[in-house]
Coordinates of C-alpha atoms and ligand atoms in Angstrom, one line a residue:
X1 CA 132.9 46.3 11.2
X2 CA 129.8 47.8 12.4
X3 CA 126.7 47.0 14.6
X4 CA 123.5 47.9 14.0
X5 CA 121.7 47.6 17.0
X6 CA 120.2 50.1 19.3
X7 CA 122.0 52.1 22.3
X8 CA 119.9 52.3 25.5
X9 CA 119.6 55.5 27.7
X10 CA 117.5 55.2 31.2
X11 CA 116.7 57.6 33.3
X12 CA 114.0 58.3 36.0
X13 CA 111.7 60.6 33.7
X14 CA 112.8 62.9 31.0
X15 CA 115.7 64.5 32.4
X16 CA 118.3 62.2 30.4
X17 CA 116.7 63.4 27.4
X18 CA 119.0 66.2 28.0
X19 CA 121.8 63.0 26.9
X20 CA 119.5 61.2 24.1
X21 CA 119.4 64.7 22.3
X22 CA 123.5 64.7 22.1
X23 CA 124.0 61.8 21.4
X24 CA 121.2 62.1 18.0
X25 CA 123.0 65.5 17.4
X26 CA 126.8 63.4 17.3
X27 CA 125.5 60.0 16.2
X28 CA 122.4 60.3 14.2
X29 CA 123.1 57.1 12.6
X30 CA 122.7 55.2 15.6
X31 CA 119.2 53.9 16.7
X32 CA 117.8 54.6 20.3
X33 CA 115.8 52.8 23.0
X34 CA 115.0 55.1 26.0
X35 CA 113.6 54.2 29.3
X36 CA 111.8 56.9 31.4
X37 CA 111.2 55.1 35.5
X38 CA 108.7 57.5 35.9
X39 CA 106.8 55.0 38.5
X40 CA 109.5 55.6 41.0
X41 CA 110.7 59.3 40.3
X42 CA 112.3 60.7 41.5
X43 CA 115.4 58.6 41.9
X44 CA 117.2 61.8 43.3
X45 CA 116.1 60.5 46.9
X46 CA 116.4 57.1 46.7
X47 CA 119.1 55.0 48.6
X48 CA 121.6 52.5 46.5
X49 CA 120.2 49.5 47.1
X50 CA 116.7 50.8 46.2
X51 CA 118.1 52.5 42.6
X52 CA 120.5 49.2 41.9
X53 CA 117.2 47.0 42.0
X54 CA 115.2 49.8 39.5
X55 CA 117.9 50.5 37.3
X56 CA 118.8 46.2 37.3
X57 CA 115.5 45.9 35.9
X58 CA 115.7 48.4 33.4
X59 CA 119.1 47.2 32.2
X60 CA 117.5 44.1 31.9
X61 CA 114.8 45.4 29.9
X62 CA 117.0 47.3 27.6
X63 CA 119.1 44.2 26.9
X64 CA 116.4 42.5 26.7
X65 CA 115.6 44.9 23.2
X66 CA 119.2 43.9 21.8
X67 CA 121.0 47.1 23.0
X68 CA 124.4 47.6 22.5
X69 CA 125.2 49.8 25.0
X70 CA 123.9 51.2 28.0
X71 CA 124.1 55.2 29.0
X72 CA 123.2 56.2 32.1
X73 CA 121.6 59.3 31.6
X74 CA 121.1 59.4 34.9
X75 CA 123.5 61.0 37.9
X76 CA 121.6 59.7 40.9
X77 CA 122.4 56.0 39.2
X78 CA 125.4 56.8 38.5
X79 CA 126.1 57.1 42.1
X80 CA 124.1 54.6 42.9
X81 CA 124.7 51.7 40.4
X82 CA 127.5 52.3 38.6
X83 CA 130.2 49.9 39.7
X84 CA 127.4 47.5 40.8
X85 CA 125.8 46.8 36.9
X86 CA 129.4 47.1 35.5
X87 CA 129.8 43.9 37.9
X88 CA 126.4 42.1 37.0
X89 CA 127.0 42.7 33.5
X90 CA 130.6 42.7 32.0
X91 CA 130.4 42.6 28.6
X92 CA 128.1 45.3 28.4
X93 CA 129.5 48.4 27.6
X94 CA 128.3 50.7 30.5
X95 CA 128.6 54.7 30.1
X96 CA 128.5 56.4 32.8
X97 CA 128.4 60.2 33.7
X98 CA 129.6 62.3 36.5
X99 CA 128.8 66.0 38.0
X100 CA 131.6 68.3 35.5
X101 CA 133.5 69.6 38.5
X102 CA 136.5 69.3 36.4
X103 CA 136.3 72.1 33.7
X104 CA 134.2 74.5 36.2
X105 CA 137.0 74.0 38.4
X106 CA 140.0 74.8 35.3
X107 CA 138.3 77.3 34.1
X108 CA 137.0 79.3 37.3
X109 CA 138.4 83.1 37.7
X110 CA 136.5 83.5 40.9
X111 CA 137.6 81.0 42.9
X112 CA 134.0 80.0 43.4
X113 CA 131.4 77.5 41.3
X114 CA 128.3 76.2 41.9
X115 CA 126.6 72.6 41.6
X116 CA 122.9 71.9 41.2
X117 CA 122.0 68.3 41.8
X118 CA 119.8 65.9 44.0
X119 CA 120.5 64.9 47.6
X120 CA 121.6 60.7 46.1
X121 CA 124.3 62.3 44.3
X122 CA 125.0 65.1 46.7
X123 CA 125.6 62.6 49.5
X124 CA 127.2 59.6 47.5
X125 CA 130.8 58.3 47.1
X126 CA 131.3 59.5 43.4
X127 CA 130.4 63.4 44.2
X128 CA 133.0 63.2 47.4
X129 CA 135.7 61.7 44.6
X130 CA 134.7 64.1 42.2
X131 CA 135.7 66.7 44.8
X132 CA 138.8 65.6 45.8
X133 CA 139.9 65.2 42.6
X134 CA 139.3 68.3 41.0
X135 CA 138.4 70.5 42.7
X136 CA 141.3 71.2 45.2
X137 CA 141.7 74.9 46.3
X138 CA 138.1 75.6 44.9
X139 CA 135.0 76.5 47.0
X140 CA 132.4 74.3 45.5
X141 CA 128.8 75.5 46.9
X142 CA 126.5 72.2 46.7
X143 CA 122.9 73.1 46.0
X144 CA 120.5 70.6 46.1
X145 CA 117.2 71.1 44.0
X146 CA 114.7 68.1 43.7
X147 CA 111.7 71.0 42.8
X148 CA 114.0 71.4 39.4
X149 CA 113.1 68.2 38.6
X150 CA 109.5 68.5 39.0
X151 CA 109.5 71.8 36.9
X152 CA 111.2 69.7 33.8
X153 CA 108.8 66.5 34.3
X154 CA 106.0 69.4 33.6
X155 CA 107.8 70.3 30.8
X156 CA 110.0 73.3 32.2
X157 CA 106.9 75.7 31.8
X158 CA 107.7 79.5 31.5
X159 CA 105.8 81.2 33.7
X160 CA 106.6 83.4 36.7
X161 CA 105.9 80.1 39.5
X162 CA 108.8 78.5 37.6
X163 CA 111.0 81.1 37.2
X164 CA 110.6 82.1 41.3
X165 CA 111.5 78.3 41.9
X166 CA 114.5 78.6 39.6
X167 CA 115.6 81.7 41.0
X168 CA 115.1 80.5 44.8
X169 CA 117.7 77.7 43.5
X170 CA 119.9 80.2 42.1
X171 CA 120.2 82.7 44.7
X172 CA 122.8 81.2 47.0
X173 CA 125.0 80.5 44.5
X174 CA 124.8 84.2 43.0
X175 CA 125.3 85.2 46.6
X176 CA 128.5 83.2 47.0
X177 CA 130.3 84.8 43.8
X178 CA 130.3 81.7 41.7
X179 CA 131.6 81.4 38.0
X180 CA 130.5 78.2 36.7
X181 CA 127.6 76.3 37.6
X182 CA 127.6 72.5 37.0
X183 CA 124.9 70.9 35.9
X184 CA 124.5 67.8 38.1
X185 CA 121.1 66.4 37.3
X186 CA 120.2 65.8 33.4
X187 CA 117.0 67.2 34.2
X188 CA 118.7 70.7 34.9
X189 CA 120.1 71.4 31.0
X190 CA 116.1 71.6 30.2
X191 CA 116.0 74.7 32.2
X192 CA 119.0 76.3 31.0
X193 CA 116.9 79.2 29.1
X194 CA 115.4 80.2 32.2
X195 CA 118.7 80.3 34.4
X196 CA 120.7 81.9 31.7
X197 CA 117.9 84.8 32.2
X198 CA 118.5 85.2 35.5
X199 CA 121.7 85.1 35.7
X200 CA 123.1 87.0 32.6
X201 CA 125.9 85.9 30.4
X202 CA 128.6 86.0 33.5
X203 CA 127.7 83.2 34.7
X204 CA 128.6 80.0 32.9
X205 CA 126.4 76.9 32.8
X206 CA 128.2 73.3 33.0
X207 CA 126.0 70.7 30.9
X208 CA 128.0 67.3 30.8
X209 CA 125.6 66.1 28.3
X210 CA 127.9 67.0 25.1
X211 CA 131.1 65.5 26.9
X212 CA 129.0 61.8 27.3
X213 CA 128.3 61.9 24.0
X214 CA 131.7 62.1 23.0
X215 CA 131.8 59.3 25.2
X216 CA 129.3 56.9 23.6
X217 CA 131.5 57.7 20.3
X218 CA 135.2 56.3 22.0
X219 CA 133.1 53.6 23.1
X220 CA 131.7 52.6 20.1
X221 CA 134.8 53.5 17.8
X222 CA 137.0 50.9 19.9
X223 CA 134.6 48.0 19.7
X224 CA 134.2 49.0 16.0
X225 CA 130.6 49.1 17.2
X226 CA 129.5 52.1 15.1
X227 CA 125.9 52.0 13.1
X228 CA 127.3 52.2 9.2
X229 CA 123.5 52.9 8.3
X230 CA 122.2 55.8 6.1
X231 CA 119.8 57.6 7.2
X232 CA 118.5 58.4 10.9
X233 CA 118.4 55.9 13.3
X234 CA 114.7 55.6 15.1
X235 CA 114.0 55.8 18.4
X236 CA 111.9 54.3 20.8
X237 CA 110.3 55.7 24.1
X238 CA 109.1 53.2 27.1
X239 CA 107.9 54.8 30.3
X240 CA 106.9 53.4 33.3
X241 CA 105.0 56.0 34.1
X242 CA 102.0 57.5 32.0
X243 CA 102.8 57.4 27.8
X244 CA 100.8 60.3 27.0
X245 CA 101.6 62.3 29.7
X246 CA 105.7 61.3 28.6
X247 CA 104.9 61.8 24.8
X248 CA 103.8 65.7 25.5
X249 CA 106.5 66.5 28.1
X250 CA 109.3 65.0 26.0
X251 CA 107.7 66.1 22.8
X252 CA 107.8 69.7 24.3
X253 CA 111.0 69.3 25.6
X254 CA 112.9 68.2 22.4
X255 CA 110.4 70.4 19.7
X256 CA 109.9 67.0 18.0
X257 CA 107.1 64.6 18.3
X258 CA 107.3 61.7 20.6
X259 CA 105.1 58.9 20.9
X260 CA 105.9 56.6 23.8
X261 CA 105.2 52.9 24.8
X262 CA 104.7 51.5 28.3
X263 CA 107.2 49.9 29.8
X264 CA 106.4 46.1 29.9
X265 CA 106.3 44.7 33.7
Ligands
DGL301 N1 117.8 63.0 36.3 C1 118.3 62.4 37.4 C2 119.7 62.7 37.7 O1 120.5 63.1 36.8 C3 117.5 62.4 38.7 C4 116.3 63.1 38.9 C5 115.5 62.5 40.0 O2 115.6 62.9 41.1 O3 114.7 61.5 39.7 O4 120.2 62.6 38.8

């Protein structure tokens, strides 16, 4: 058995690109539909109620285009929305994604990691679950970063005002002797050249993205929901935000060319 039909990904801009490019590297079979809420970015302030209405009607939306699947590419819905559109919607398949506590925490020698994120997901239920989890015995310095997000919706320029605001977010967490730094915004991955140079190689970076790929896959395999087509899926872009301005960030961002569509209202 196999399905044809798309997968949708959502996110408030471009940061769950960071998920859409690993789940083309692992599935590139499958066909894509991504949604960019770049009206309401950024979502990494918003309260539940506020992100479960947005992320309702994007849901909707990507059904709406015969999706299969829904990932959200997103950690600040996530936190928000989870449990809530699992509810709504049960037959969907829904994956989700969490900050990666759990092998920064196995694998730390210092004691110490790091986690970059937004202040939803900082302050939510699933972080504080997260924590007591796995992360027992740990120090886990919480750093929260919205002006990350900004720098990647510009296309994570390299120049010296981006690489002072990545450093400024880096600096606490290089004071406090940490290991591993997780990744807890799929914005962040984007920027992962420009850390890695200020931090060296001792410092390891935690991108989930690979791990919710993997994900997608189990998900798929055990509905026997797989594409069984031939050549590269396509994908398709909708923003609520500006296309063009989209189509040159997330062309920039993935080194391929994007053209994207606005979201219908
Ligand atoms: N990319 C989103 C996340 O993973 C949020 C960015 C935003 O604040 O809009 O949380």
């Amino acid at each position: 058995m196999s399905d044809p039909r798309p997968i949708g990904l959502l996110d408030s801009g471009v940061g769950g690109l960071s998920v859409l490019r690993e789940v083309r590297r692992l599935l590139p079979f499958e066909r894509l539909c991504y949604v960019a809420d770049q009206a309401h970015l950024p979502y990494g302030t918003r309260s539940a109620s506020e992100l479960q209405q947005l992320v309702e009607r994007i849901v909707r939306f990507l059904i709406a285009q015969d999706c299969k699947a829904i990932v959200l590419a997103c950690n600040a819905a996530n936190t928000a929305a989870l449990h809530y559109l699992r509810a709504q919607f049960p037959d969907l398949p829904i994956i989700g994604m969490e900050p990666a506590v759990k092998p920064a925490a196995e694998r730390t020698r210092t004691g110490s990691i790091g986690v970059l994120t937004t202040q939803t997901t900082a302050q939510g239920a699933l972080y504080a679950n997260v924590l007591t989890r796995f992360a027992d015995g740990v120090r886990v310095i919480t750093q929260i970063c919205p002006q990350l997000v900004w720098l990647v919706e510009q296309g994570a320029p390299e120049d010296e005002a981006a690489r002072r605001s990545v450093a400024e977010c880096l600096a606490p967490l290089q004071a406090a002797n940490v290991d591993h730094i997780v990744l807890g915004c799929t914005h962040f991955p984007f920027l992962i050249p420009h850390m890695q140079a200020i931090l060296g190689e001792s410092i390891s970076l935690v991108d989930p993205a690979p791990a919710v790929a993997r994900q997608v896959r189990r998900v798929l395999e055990a509905r026997e929901a797989l594409s069984e087509a031939a050549s590269q899926g396509e994908a398709h872009f909708f923003t609520s935000g500006a296309p063009e301005q989209f189509s040159r960030v997330a062309s920039r961002l993935l080194g391929t060319p994007i053209q994207a569509l606005p979201l219908p209202v």
